């Protein structure tokens, strides 16, 4: 008999894999690794802010919602700076440094708010944001992941070709009538929203690795788009599912196992080259 | 009708001039060869005409409109090596890109009619049968011709080409020059071409403009391409040599190969 929490973990892994498998090649081709790093840190600030609000209003749902909103605001800020002529790296760097400072401030405020409120569930929550805890996924988490995941998947699928063109030649795209700013903002928003949706299952510390390496591996293996997507999905799915299964038997956090496995695959391919 | 008019045009970057007080006009169907050393302002002029750069004083018009209002009339052809080859796009998909952004925001599937037009455009530039090949697998000359096909599929009236011959070997330069000649003779488009090597393009150039932060010379090739003018930009070793009724410029980046077409 398979425990119910393990089934929930497998289902969450499948959803996470489909989203990351699709997104990862885009992050690699568009060169969004630095932006991804900044966005995923803004998730932590959003989560801390959400925990403060959750404590004040006694509503745990505010954690994920605030994390998502903060990430989207950060996305808009970065896009606005880019629109004003800052290079992508400069815009990300400026916003990320503010976010880093706000995280530290946020923790200070969180601790003072926690001091006179019951905080045990929240301390567990912050840990699950950092390392991910797929075995703590609840049915309502799974439902949110399914609904949000399906929406993001189809949005990404519908605009996939446009995102590829945006990565290939943004100047050309604009000269032929494409609104590059709008596409860029939608892409950034998708990256942020996927991060917010899956951060509790994957963990903030390892999120960037599992968002980047599957695409990097797929682009090393093939340069045919269908194969790239297929390999990226296959790698993510295999690594996520096997790390959950392995974690069940070894009690090692699955996000750590997945990250190490992806690193080994990528390293092996690099050496083989 | 005048295709491009610039009057007292000064192009600025952060308030500092990159190109000063340039005036010229180009008739519809004419080809302008834009010549000048690195940093002379060639790309700045091209980007201003194509609405990619908006910081300027003076007047510039494309078919009687402000550059940004005439965007659908302009086909911009960048240097092929400025594109991101990691993106796995086929030749047909790259060409189709020139046609699909006229309408809609979502382009999940390229319409069949657009694909057919893309195939015809590929045939026009001599790349028929290579539609399924990846952009990254094409040679330098093929990539540049592919980008010409992408510009053509958008039905432009003005083609702006940013150094279409750069980083190409002599035979690839000849191929690209051949396609440009075909575009001129069959489609009659107005073209502005920046180049370091004017020789393969002299057969199609109606006007030559020499710039170096300012306008040095503008006119018909035989008027502009003189030893004195070329030396004033490229230094004392530069020269113009008439060979068999044709002119050849030696500017430090030279490929003395001939192409068909009448000499000047």
Tab-separated table of N, CA and C in Angstrom, chain A residues 45-162:
chain	number	residue	atom	x	y	z
A	45	UNK	N	11.423	37.006	-0.340
A	45	UNK	CA	10.941	38.231	0.288
A	45	UNK	C	9.409	38.200	0.354
A	46	UNK	N	8.788	37.770	-0.750
A	46	UNK	CA	7.325	37.676	-0.782
A	46	UNK	C	6.808	36.705	0.266
A	47	UNK	N	7.538	35.593	0.435
A	47	UNK	CA	7.116	34.592	1.421
A	47	UNK	C	7.234	35.135	2.838
A	48	UNK	N	8.330	35.855	3.114
A	48	UNK	CA	8.525	36.439	4.450
A	48	UNK	C	7.426	37.474	4.722
A	49	UNK	N	7.199	38.335	3.719
A	49	UNK	CA	6.139	39.341	3.858
A	49	UNK	C	4.779	38.660	4.051
A	50	UNK	N	4.579	37.567	3.270
A	50	UNK	CA	3.328	36.813	3.373
A	50	UNK	C	3.148	36.204	4.753
A	51	UNK	N	4.273	35.751	5.350
A	51	UNK	CA	4.190	35.154	6.692
A	51	UNK	C	3.838	36.201	7.735
A	52	UNK	N	4.394	37.397	7.551
A	52	UNK	CA	4.040	38.487	8.479
A	52	UNK	C	2.529	38.750	8.374
A	53	UNK	N	2.043	38.868	7.140
A	53	UNK	CA	0.618	39.130	6.928
A	53	UNK	C	-0.234	37.952	7.429
A	54	UNK	N	0.284	36.718	7.182
A	54	UNK	CA	-0.460	35.531	7.623
A	54	UNK	C	-0.616	35.511	9.138
A	55	UNK	N	0.456	35.928	9.831
A	55	UNK	CA	0.392	35.998	11.301
A	55	UNK	C	-0.576	37.079	11.760
A	56	UNK	N	-0.488	38.238	11.098
A	56	UNK	CA	-1.334	39.359	11.508
A	56	UNK	C	-2.812	39.071	11.240
A	57	UNK	N	-3.093	38.431	10.087
A	57	UNK	CA	-4.490	38.196	9.709
A	57	UNK	C	-4.934	36.746	9.917
A	58	UNK	N	-4.018	35.942	10.441
A	58	UNK	CA	-4.301	34.539	10.748
A	58	UNK	C	-4.877	33.790	9.552
A	59	UNK	N	-4.191	33.964	8.401
A	59	UNK	CA	-4.619	33.291	7.170
A	59	UNK	C	-3.376	32.819	6.411
A	60	UNK	N	-3.115	31.516	6.467
A	60	UNK	CA	-1.896	30.963	5.855
A	60	UNK	C	-1.857	31.075	4.333
A	61	UNK	N	-3.038	31.202	3.717
A	61	UNK	CA	-3.085	31.301	2.254
A	61	UNK	C	-2.395	32.576	1.762
A	62	UNK	N	-2.238	33.540	2.676
A	62	UNK	CA	-1.607	34.812	2.285
A	62	UNK	C	-0.127	34.632	1.923
A	63	UNK	N	0.494	33.551	2.406
A	63	UNK	CA	1.928	33.361	2.161
A	63	UNK	C	2.203	33.223	0.653
A	64	UNK	N	1.559	32.243	0.025
A	64	UNK	CA	1.789	31.995	-1.403
A	64	UNK	C	1.295	33.166	-2.240
A	65	UNK	N	0.133	33.709	-1.870
A	65	UNK	CA	-0.444	34.815	-2.635
A	65	UNK	C	0.488	36.028	-2.606
A	66	UNK	N	1.003	36.353	-1.429
A	66	UNK	CA	1.911	37.509	-1.322
A	66	UNK	C	3.203	37.241	-2.088
A	67	UNK	N	3.711	36.021	-1.994
A	67	UNK	CA	4.943	35.669	-2.727
A	67	UNK	C	4.735	35.874	-4.226
A	68	UNK	N	3.574	35.447	-4.715
A	68	UNK	CA	3.267	35.589	-6.137
A	68	UNK	C	3.174	37.070	-6.522
A	69	UNK	N	2.454	37.851	-5.714
A	69	UNK	CA	2.275	39.273	-6.028
A	69	UNK	C	3.603	40.025	-6.001
A	70	UNK	N	4.409	39.741	-4.975
A	70	UNK	CA	5.713	40.421	-4.873
A	70	UNK	C	6.567	40.078	-6.095
A	71	UNK	N	6.552	38.815	-6.502
A	71	UNK	CA	7.346	38.404	-7.663
A	71	UNK	C	6.877	39.130	-8.914
A	72	UNK	N	5.573	39.267	-9.075
A	72	UNK	CA	5.054	39.958	-10.255
A	72	UNK	C	5.435	41.446	-10.230
A	73	UNK	N	5.422	42.053	-9.045
A	73	UNK	CA	5.838	43.464	-8.932
A	73	UNK	C	7.322	43.594	-9.310
A	74	UNK	N	8.118	42.646	-8.834
A	74	UNK	CA	9.548	42.666	-9.173
A	74	UNK	C	9.744	42.520	-10.681
A	75	UNK	N	8.965	41.638	-11.296
A	75	UNK	CA	9.016	41.444	-12.752
A	75	UNK	C	8.728	42.761	-13.467
A	76	UNK	N	7.677	43.436	-13.021
A	76	UNK	CA	7.291	44.700	-13.657
A	76	UNK	C	8.385	45.757	-13.478
A	77	UNK	N	8.972	45.800	-12.282
A	77	UNK	CA	10.048	46.760	-12.022
A	77	UNK	C	11.232	46.523	-12.962
A	78	UNK	N	11.615	45.255	-13.094
A	78	UNK	CA	12.757	44.929	-13.966
A	78	UNK	C	12.432	45.308	-15.409
A	79	UNK	N	11.218	44.960	-15.853
A	79	UNK	CA	10.816	45.273	-17.231
A	79	UNK	C	10.777	46.786	-17.450
A	80	UNK	N	10.307	47.553	-16.437
A	80	UNK	CA	10.254	49.017	-16.563
A	80	UNK	C	11.657	49.599	-16.676
A	81	UNK	N	12.576	49.080	-15.874
A	81	UNK	CA	13.956	49.571	-15.951
A	81	UNK	C	14.562	49.263	-17.320
A	82	UNK	N	14.278	48.056	-17.829
A	82	UNK	CA	14.789	47.693	-19.148
A	82	UNK	C	14.205	48.611	-20.216
A	83	UNK	N	12.933	48.932	-20.068
A	83	UNK	CA	12.251	49.817	-21.017
A	83	UNK	C	12.892	51.205	-20.994
A	84	UNK	N	13.406	51.613	-19.804
A	84	UNK	CA	14.027	52.923	-19.675
A	84	UNK	C	15.475	52.916	-20.164
A	85	UNK	N	15.933	51.799	-20.690
A	85	UNK	CA	17.249	51.762	-21.311
A	85	UNK	C	18.324	51.032	-20.525
A	86	UNK	N	17.990	50.527	-19.324
A	86	UNK	CA	18.979	49.748	-18.570
A	86	UNK	C	19.176	48.399	-19.263
A	87	UNK	N	20.388	47.884	-19.212
A	87	UNK	CA	20.594	46.536	-19.754
A	87	UNK	C	19.889	45.555	-18.816
A	88	UNK	N	19.611	44.356	-19.340
A	88	UNK	CA	18.885	43.367	-18.550
A	88	UNK	C	19.617	43.072	-17.237
A	89	UNK	N	20.946	42.871	-17.332
A	89	UNK	CA	21.726	42.543	-16.141
A	89	UNK	C	21.696	43.680	-15.118
A	90	UNK	N	21.809	44.937	-15.607
A	90	UNK	CA	21.785	46.082	-14.687
A	90	UNK	C	20.433	46.166	-13.989
A	91	UNK	N	19.362	46.026	-14.770
A	91	UNK	CA	18.013	46.120	-14.198
A	91	UNK	C	17.812	45.048	-13.133
A	92	UNK	N	18.221	43.827	-13.457
A	92	UNK	CA	18.072	42.723	-12.498
A	92	UNK	C	18.925	42.990	-11.265
A	93	UNK	N	20.163	43.455	-11.477
A	93	UNK	CA	21.078	43.717	-10.375
A	93	UNK	C	20.539	44.775	-9.423
A	94	UNK	N	20.008	45.861	-9.982
A	94	UNK	CA	19.479	46.959	-9.150
A	94	UNK	C	18.310	46.444	-8.300
A	95	UNK	N	17.363	45.783	-8.968
A	95	UNK	CA	16.172	45.312	-8.249
A	95	UNK	C	16.552	44.215	-7.240
A	96	UNK	N	17.444	43.318	-7.663
A	96	UNK	CA	17.820	42.199	-6.779
A	96	UNK	C	18.491	42.699	-5.505
A	97	UNK	N	19.292	43.773	-5.613
A	97	UNK	CA	19.969	44.267	-4.410
A	97	UNK	C	18.950	44.844	-3.424
A	98	UNK	N	17.918	45.530	-3.955
A	98	UNK	CA	16.848	46.018	-3.076
A	98	UNK	C	16.120	44.847	-2.417
A	99	UNK	N	15.839	43.836	-3.235
A	99	UNK	CA	15.103	42.674	-2.723
A	99	UNK	C	15.904	41.984	-1.618
A	100	UNK	N	17.230	41.864	-1.834
A	100	UNK	CA	18.080	41.210	-0.833
A	100	UNK	C	18.008	41.970	0.493
A	101	UNK	N	18.076	43.296	0.417
A	101	UNK	CA	17.974	44.108	1.618
A	101	UNK	C	16.621	43.950	2.294
A	102	UNK	N	15.585	43.908	1.458
A	102	UNK	CA	14.225	43.779	2.005
A	102	UNK	C	14.021	42.428	2.687
A	103	UNK	N	14.689	41.389	2.168
A	103	UNK	CA	14.570	40.063	2.803
A	103	UNK	C	15.077	40.133	4.245
A	104	UNK	N	16.254	40.758	4.405
A	104	UNK	CA	16.844	40.862	5.750
A	104	UNK	C	15.923	41.671	6.669
A	105	UNK	N	15.446	42.820	6.145
A	105	UNK	CA	14.516	43.638	6.938
A	105	UNK	C	13.256	42.845	7.281
A	106	UNK	N	12.762	42.105	6.272
A	106	UNK	CA	11.536	41.321	6.450
A	106	UNK	C	11.679	40.293	7.557
A	107	UNK	N	12.852	39.633	7.594
A	107	UNK	CA	13.080	38.638	8.655
A	107	UNK	C	13.057	39.306	10.030
A	108	UNK	N	13.644	40.514	10.107
A	108	UNK	CA	13.650	41.252	11.378
A	108	UNK	C	12.230	41.516	11.852
A	109	UNK	N	11.402	41.983	10.924
A	109	UNK	CA	10.003	42.274	11.267
A	109	UNK	C	9.275	40.971	11.625
A	110	UNK	N	9.538	39.916	10.845
A	110	UNK	CA	8.865	38.631	11.081
A	110	UNK	C	9.149	38.114	12.495
A	111	UNK	N	10.443	38.183	12.888
A	111	UNK	CA	10.793	37.686	14.226
A	111	UNK	C	10.071	38.472	15.329
A	112	UNK	N	9.969	39.813	15.141
A	112	UNK	CA	9.301	40.605	16.186
A	112	UNK	C	7.801	40.305	16.200
A	113	UNK	N	7.214	40.038	15.020
A	113	UNK	CA	5.778	39.687	14.986
A	113	UNK	C	5.567	38.297	15.587
A	114	UNK	N	6.507	37.389	15.299
A	114	UNK	CA	6.395	36.009	15.807
A	114	UNK	C	6.529	35.954	17.334
A	115	UNK	N	7.224	36.962	17.886
A	115	UNK	CA	7.522	36.935	19.320
A	115	UNK	C	6.268	36.841	20.185
A	116	UNK	N	5.178	37.473	19.766
A	116	UNK	CA	3.978	37.413	20.602
A	116	UNK	C	2.820	36.684	19.915
A	117	UNK	N	3.181	35.777	18.985
A	117	UNK	CA	2.129	34.968	18.352
A	117	UNK	C	2.592	33.513	18.251
A	118	UNK	N	1.666	32.566	18.147
A	118	UNK	CA	2.095	31.165	17.978
A	118	UNK	C	2.801	31.024	16.625
A	119	UNK	N	4.035	30.579	16.644
A	119	UNK	CA	4.817	30.613	15.406
A	119	UNK	C	5.287	29.251	14.913
A	120	UNK	N	5.020	28.196	15.603
A	120	UNK	CA	5.566	26.899	15.198
A	120	UNK	C	5.227	26.509	13.749
A	121	UNK	N	3.947	26.590	13.322
A	121	UNK	CA	3.649	26.221	11.952
A	121	UNK	C	4.383	27.100	10.947
A	122	UNK	N	4.593	28.356	11.289
A	122	UNK	CA	5.264	29.255	10.360
A	122	UNK	C	6.747	28.943	10.236
A	123	UNK	N	7.372	28.563	11.353
A	123	UNK	CA	8.790	28.241	11.266
A	123	UNK	C	8.988	27.031	10.351
A	124	UNK	N	8.020	26.116	10.381
A	124	UNK	CA	8.086	24.958	9.496
A	124	UNK	C	7.902	25.408	8.040
A	125	UNK	N	7.004	26.386	7.874
A	125	UNK	CA	6.694	26.889	6.554
A	125	UNK	C	7.906	27.553	5.906
A	126	UNK	N	8.637	28.343	6.674
A	126	UNK	CA	9.796	29.041	6.097
A	126	UNK	C	10.870	28.045	5.682
A	127	UNK	N	11.008	26.971	6.454
A	127	UNK	CA	11.980	25.934	6.092
A	127	UNK	C	11.558	25.258	4.785
A	128	UNK	N	10.251	24.997	4.659
A	128	UNK	CA	9.795	24.345	3.429
A	128	UNK	C	9.958	25.255	2.229
A	129	UNK	N	9.955	26.571	2.454
A	129	UNK	CA	10.225	27.496	1.346
A	129	UNK	C	11.687	27.417	0.924
A	130	UNK	N	12.553	27.222	1.869
A	130	UNK	CA	13.983	27.216	1.545
A	130	UNK	C	14.436	25.881	0.952
A	131	UNK	N	14.039	24.787	1.567
A	131	UNK	CA	14.543	23.481	1.106
A	131	UNK	C	13.502	22.695	0.309
A	132	UNK	N	12.244	23.113	0.406
A	132	UNK	CA	11.183	22.373	-0.259
A	132	UNK	C	10.831	21.137	0.558
A	133	UNK	N	9.538	20.868	0.648
A	133	UNK	CA	9.155	19.639	1.333
A	133	UNK	C	7.941	19.040	0.654
A	134	UNK	N	8.240	18.244	-0.337
A	134	UNK	CA	7.191	17.714	-1.195
A	134	UNK	C	6.278	16.743	-0.439
A	135	UNK	N	6.789	16.155	0.655
A	135	UNK	CA	5.973	15.195	1.414
A	135	UNK	C	4.942	15.893	2.297
A	136	UNK	N	5.057	17.227	2.405
A	136	UNK	CA	4.072	17.973	3.195
A	136	UNK	C	2.980	18.583	2.323
A	137	UNK	N	3.015	18.261	1.040
A	137	UNK	CA	2.004	18.808	0.116
A	137	UNK	C	0.613	18.315	0.533
A	138	UNK	N	-0.300	19.270	0.653
A	138	UNK	CA	-1.677	18.898	1.025
A	138	UNK	C	-2.546	18.819	-0.233
A	139	UNK	N	-3.764	18.328	-0.040
A	139	UNK	CA	-4.695	18.255	-1.176
A	139	UNK	C	-4.968	19.648	-1.733
A	140	UNK	N	-5.132	20.628	-0.848
A	140	UNK	CA	-5.401	21.989	-1.347
A	140	UNK	C	-4.176	22.547	-2.068
A	141	UNK	N	-2.960	22.228	-1.581
A	141	UNK	CA	-1.742	22.623	-2.317
A	141	UNK	C	-1.750	22.022	-3.716
A	142	UNK	N	-2.126	20.745	-3.753
A	142	UNK	CA	-2.147	20.011	-5.025
A	142	UNK	C	-3.162	20.623	-5.994
A	143	UNK	N	-4.309	21.000	-5.448
A	143	UNK	CA	-5.342	21.637	-6.298
A	143	UNK	C	-4.842	22.961	-6.858
A	144	UNK	N	-4.207	23.766	-5.994
A	144	UNK	CA	-3.678	25.059	-6.457
A	144	UNK	C	-2.605	24.842	-7.526
A	145	UNK	N	-1.768	23.832	-7.290
A	145	UNK	CA	-0.701	23.502	-8.247
A	145	UNK	C	-1.291	23.068	-9.589
A	146	UNK	N	-2.373	22.278	-9.524
A	146	UNK	CA	-2.995	21.786	-10.754
A	146	UNK	C	-3.638	22.929	-11.538
A	147	UNK	N	-4.432	23.746	-10.846
A	147	UNK	CA	-5.134	24.840	-11.549
A	147	UNK	C	-4.126	25.845	-12.107
A	148	UNK	N	-3.220	26.320	-11.241
A	148	UNK	CA	-2.203	27.286	-11.673
A	148	UNK	C	-1.302	26.693	-12.736
A	149	UNK	N	-0.924	25.436	-12.538
A	149	UNK	CA	-0.034	24.781	-13.482
A	149	UNK	C	-0.638	24.653	-14.869
A	150	UNK	N	-1.909	24.262	-14.923
A	150	UNK	CA	-2.577	24.110	-16.229
A	150	UNK	C	-2.654	25.463	-16.937
A	151	UNK	N	-3.032	26.511	-16.190
A	151	UNK	CA	-3.111	27.854	-16.783
A	151	UNK	C	-1.751	28.302	-17.329
A	152	UNK	N	-0.718	28.137	-16.505
A	152	UNK	CA	0.618	28.571	-16.927
A	152	UNK	C	1.142	27.731	-18.083
A	153	UNK	N	0.833	26.429	-18.045
A	153	UNK	CA	1.291	25.538	-19.117
A	153	UNK	C	0.709	25.978	-20.463
A	154	UNK	N	-0.591	26.231	-20.496
A	154	UNK	CA	-1.214	26.594	-21.773
A	154	UNK	C	-0.816	28.002	-22.222
A	155	UNK	N	-0.606	28.892	-21.264
A	155	UNK	CA	-0.135	30.239	-21.623
A	155	UNK	C	1.259	30.146	-22.247
A	156	UNK	N	2.099	29.329	-21.623
A	156	UNK	CA	3.457	29.149	-22.129
A	156	UNK	C	3.450	28.482	-23.509
A	157	UNK	N	2.589	27.465	-23.631
A	157	UNK	CA	2.500	26.731	-24.899
A	157	UNK	C	2.031	27.660	-26.025
A	158	UNK	N	1.004	28.475	-25.734
A	158	UNK	CA	0.437	29.366	-26.747
A	158	UNK	C	1.481	30.371	-27.229
A	159	UNK	N	2.336	30.823	-26.324
A	159	UNK	CA	3.295	31.878	-26.684
A	159	UNK	C	4.704	31.341	-26.909
A	160	UNK	N	4.840	30.014	-26.959
A	160	UNK	CA	6.191	29.433	-27.017
A	160	UNK	C	6.975	29.922	-28.238
A	161	UNK	N	6.307	29.914	-29.405
A	161	UNK	CA	6.981	30.354	-30.633
A	161	UNK	C	7.408	31.818	-30.517
A	162	UNK	N	6.525	32.639	-29.934
A	162	UNK	CA	6.849	34.059	-29.780
A	162	UNK	C	8.045	34.247	-28.847
